[in-house]
JSON list of C-alpha atoms in Angstrom, two decimals:
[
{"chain": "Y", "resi": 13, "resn": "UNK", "atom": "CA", "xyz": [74.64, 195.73, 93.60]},
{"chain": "Y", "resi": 14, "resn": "UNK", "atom": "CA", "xyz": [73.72, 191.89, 94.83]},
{"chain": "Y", "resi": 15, "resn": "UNK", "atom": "CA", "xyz": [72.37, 191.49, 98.23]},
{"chain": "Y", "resi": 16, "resn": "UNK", "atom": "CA", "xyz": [75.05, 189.42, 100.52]},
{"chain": "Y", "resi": 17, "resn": "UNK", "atom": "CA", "xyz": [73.71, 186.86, 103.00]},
{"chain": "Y", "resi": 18, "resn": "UNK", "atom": "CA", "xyz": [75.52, 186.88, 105.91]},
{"chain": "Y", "resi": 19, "resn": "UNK", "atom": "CA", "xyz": [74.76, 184.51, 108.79]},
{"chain": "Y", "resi": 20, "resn": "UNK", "atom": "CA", "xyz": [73.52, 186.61, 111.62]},
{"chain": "Y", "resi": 21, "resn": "UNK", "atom": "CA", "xyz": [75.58, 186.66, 115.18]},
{"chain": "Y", "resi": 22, "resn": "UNK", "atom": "CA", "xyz": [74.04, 184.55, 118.07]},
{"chain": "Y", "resi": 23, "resn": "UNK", "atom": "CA", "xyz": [72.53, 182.17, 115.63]},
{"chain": "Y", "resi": 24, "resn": "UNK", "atom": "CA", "xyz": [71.29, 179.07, 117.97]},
{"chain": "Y", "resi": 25, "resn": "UNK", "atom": "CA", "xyz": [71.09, 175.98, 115.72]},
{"chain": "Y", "resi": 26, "resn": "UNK", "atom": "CA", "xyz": [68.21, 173.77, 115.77]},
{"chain": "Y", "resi": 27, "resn": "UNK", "atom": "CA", "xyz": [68.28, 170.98, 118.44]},
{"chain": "Y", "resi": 28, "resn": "UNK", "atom": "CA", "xyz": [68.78, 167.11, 116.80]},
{"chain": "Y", "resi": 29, "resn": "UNK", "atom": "CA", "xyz": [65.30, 166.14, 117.04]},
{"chain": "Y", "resi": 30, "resn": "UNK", "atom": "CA", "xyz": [64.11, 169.03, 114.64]},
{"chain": "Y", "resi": 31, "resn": "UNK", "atom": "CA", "xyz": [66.63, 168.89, 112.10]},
{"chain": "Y", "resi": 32, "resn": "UNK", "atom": "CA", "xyz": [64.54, 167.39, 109.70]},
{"chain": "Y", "resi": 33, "resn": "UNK", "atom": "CA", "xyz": [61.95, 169.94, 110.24]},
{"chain": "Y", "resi": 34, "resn": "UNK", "atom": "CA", "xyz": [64.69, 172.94, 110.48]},
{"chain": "Y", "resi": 35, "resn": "UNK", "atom": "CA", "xyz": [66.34, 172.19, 107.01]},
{"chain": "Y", "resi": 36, "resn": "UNK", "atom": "CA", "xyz": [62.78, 172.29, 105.03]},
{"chain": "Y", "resi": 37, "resn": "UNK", "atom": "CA", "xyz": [62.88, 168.86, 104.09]},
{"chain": "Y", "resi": 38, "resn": "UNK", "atom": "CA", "xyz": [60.20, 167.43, 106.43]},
{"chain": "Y", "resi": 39, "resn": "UNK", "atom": "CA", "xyz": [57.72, 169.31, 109.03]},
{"chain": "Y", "resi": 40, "resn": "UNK", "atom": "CA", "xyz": [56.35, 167.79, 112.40]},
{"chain": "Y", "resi": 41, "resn": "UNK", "atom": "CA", "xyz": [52.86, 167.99, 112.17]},
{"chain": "Y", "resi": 42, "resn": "UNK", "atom": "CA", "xyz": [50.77, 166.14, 115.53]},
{"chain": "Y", "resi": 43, "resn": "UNK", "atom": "CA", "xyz": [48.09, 164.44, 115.78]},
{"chain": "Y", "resi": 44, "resn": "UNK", "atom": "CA", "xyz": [45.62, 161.97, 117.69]},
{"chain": "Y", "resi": 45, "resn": "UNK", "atom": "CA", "xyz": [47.85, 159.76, 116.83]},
{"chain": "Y", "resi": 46, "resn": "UNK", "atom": "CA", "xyz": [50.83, 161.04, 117.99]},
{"chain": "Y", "resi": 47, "resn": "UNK", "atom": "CA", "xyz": [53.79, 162.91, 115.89]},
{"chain": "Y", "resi": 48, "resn": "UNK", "atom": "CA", "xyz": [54.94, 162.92, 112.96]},
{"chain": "Y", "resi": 49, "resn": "UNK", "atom": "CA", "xyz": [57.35, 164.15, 110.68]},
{"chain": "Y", "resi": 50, "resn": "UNK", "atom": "CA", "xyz": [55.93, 164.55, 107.09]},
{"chain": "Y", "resi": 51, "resn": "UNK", "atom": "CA", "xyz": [57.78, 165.48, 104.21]},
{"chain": "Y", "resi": 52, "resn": "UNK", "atom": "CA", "xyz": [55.81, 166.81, 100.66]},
{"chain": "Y", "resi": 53, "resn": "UNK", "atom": "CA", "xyz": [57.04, 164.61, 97.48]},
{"chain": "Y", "resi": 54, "resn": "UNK", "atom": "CA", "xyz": [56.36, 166.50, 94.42]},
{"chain": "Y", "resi": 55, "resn": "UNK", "atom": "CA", "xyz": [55.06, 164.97, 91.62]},
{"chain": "Y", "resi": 56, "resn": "UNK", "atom": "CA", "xyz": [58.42, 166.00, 89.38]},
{"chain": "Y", "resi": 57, "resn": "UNK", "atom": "CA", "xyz": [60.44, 163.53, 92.19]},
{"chain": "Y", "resi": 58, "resn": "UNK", "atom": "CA", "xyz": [57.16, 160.80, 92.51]},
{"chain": "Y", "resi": 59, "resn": "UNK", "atom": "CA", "xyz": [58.97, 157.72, 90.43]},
{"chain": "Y", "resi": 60, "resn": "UNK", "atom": "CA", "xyz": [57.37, 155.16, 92.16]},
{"chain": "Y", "resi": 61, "resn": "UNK", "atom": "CA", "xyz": [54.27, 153.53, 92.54]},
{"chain": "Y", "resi": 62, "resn": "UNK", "atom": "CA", "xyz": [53.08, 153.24, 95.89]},
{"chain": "Y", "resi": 63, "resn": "UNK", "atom": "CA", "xyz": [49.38, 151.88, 98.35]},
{"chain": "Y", "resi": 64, "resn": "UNK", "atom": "CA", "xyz": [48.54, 154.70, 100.08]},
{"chain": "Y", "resi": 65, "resn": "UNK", "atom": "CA", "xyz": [47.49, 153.66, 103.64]},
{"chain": "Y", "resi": 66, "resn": "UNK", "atom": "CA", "xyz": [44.23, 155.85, 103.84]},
{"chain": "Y", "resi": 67, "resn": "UNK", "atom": "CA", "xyz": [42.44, 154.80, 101.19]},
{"chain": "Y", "resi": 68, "resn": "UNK", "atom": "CA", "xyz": [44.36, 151.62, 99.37]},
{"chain": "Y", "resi": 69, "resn": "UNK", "atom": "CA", "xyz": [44.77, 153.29, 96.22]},
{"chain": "Y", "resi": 70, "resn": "UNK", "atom": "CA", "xyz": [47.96, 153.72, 94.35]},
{"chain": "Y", "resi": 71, "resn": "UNK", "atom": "CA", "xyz": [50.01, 156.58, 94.17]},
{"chain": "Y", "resi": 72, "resn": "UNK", "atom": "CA", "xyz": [51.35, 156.88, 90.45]},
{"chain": "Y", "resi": 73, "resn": "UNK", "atom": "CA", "xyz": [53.99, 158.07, 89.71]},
{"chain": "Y", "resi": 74, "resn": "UNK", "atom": "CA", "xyz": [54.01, 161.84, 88.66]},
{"chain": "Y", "resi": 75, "resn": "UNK", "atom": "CA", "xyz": [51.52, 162.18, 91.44]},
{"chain": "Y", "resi": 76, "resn": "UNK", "atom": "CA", "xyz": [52.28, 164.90, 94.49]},
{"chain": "Y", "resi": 77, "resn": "UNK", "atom": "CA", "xyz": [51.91, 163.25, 97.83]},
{"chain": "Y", "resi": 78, "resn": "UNK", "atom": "CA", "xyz": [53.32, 162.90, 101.33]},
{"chain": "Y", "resi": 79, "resn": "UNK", "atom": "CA", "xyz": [56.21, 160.79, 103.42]},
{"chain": "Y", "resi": 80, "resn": "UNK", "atom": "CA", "xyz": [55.07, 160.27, 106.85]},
{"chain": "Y", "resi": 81, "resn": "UNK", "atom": "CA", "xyz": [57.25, 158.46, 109.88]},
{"chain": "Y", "resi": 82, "resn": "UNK", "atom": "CA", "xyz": [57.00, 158.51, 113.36]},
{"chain": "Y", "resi": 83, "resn": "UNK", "atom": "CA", "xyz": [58.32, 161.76, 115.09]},
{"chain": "Y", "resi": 84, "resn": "UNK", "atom": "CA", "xyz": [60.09, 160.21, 118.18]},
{"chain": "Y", "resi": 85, "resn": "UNK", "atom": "CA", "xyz": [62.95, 158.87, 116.62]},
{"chain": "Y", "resi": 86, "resn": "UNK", "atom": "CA", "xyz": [62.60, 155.13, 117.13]},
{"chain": "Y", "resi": 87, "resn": "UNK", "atom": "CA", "xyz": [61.17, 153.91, 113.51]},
{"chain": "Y", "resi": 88, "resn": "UNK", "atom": "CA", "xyz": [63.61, 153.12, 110.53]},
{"chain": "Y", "resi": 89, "resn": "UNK", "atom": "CA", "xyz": [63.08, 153.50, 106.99]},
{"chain": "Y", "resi": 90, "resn": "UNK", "atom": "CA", "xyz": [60.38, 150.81, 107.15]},
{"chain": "Y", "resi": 91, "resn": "UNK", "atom": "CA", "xyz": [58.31, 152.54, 109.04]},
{"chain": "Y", "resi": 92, "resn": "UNK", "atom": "CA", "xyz": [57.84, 155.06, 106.40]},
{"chain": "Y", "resi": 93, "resn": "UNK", "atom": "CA", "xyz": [54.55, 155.56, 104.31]},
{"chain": "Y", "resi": 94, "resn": "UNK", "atom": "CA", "xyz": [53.52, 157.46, 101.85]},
{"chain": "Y", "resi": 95, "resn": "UNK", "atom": "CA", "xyz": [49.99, 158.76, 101.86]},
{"chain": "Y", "resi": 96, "resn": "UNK", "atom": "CA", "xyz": [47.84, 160.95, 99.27]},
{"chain": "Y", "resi": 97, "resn": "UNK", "atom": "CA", "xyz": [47.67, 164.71, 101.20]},
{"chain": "Y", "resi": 98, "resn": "UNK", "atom": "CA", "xyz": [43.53, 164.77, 101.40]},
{"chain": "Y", "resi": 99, "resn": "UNK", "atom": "CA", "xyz": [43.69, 160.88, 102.99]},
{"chain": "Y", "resi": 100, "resn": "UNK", "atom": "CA", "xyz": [46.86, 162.32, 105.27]},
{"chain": "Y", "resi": 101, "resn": "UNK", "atom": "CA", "xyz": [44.96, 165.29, 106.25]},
{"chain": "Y", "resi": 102, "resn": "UNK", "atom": "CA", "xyz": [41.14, 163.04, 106.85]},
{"chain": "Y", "resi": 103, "resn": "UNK", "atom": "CA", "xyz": [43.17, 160.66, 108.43]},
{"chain": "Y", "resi": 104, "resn": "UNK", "atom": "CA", "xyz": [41.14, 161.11, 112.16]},
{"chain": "Y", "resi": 105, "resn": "UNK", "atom": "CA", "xyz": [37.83, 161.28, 110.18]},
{"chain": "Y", "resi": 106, "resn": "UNK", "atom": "CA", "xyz": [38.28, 157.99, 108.82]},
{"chain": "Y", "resi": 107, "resn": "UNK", "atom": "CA", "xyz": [38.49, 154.00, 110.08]},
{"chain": "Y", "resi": 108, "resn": "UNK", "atom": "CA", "xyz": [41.90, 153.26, 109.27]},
{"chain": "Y", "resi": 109, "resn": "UNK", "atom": "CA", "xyz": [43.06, 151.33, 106.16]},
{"chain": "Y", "resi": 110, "resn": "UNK", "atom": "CA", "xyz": [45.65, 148.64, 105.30]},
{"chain": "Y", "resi": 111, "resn": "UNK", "atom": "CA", "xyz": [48.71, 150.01, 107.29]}
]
């Protein structure tokens, strides 16, 4: 017989500021340089070509990588960059790039 998911009782949704971390499509991750939500891209959905900000190389498309923007709620979609995971995760190790 199939397992049924039922929503449990006294289930507290997440507050505003962490729904993009609560539904699994970004994570907050903090830093030095503040917070940040980050979201994977994997390289099935990469279609673009982009400059990653760590190390001024492309991303190709096909290639996994990472969406970062600012955690506090005041940036827009500009603000938005998309960085190669190793140069995401060296990020404090290294003098920063074209940003």
């Amino acid at each position: 017989m199939p397992r049924r998911n039922k929503p449990s009782r006294g289930r507290v949704s997440p507050p505003a500021r962490e729904l993009g971390g609560a539904t699994g499509w970004a994570g907050t991750e903090s830093g030095a340089d503040g917070d940040w939500l980050v979201r994977s891209v994997p390289g099935a959905q990469a279609t673009k070509f982009y400059r990653c900000p760590g190390c001024d190389h492309e991303i190709r498309p096909g290639v996994p990588h990472v969406v970062v923007w600012p955690a506090d709620g005041t940036g827009s979609v500009t603000d938005r960059r998309h960085w190669h995971r190793p140069c995401w995760d060296a990020r404090a190790r290294r003098r920063p790039g074209r940003w």
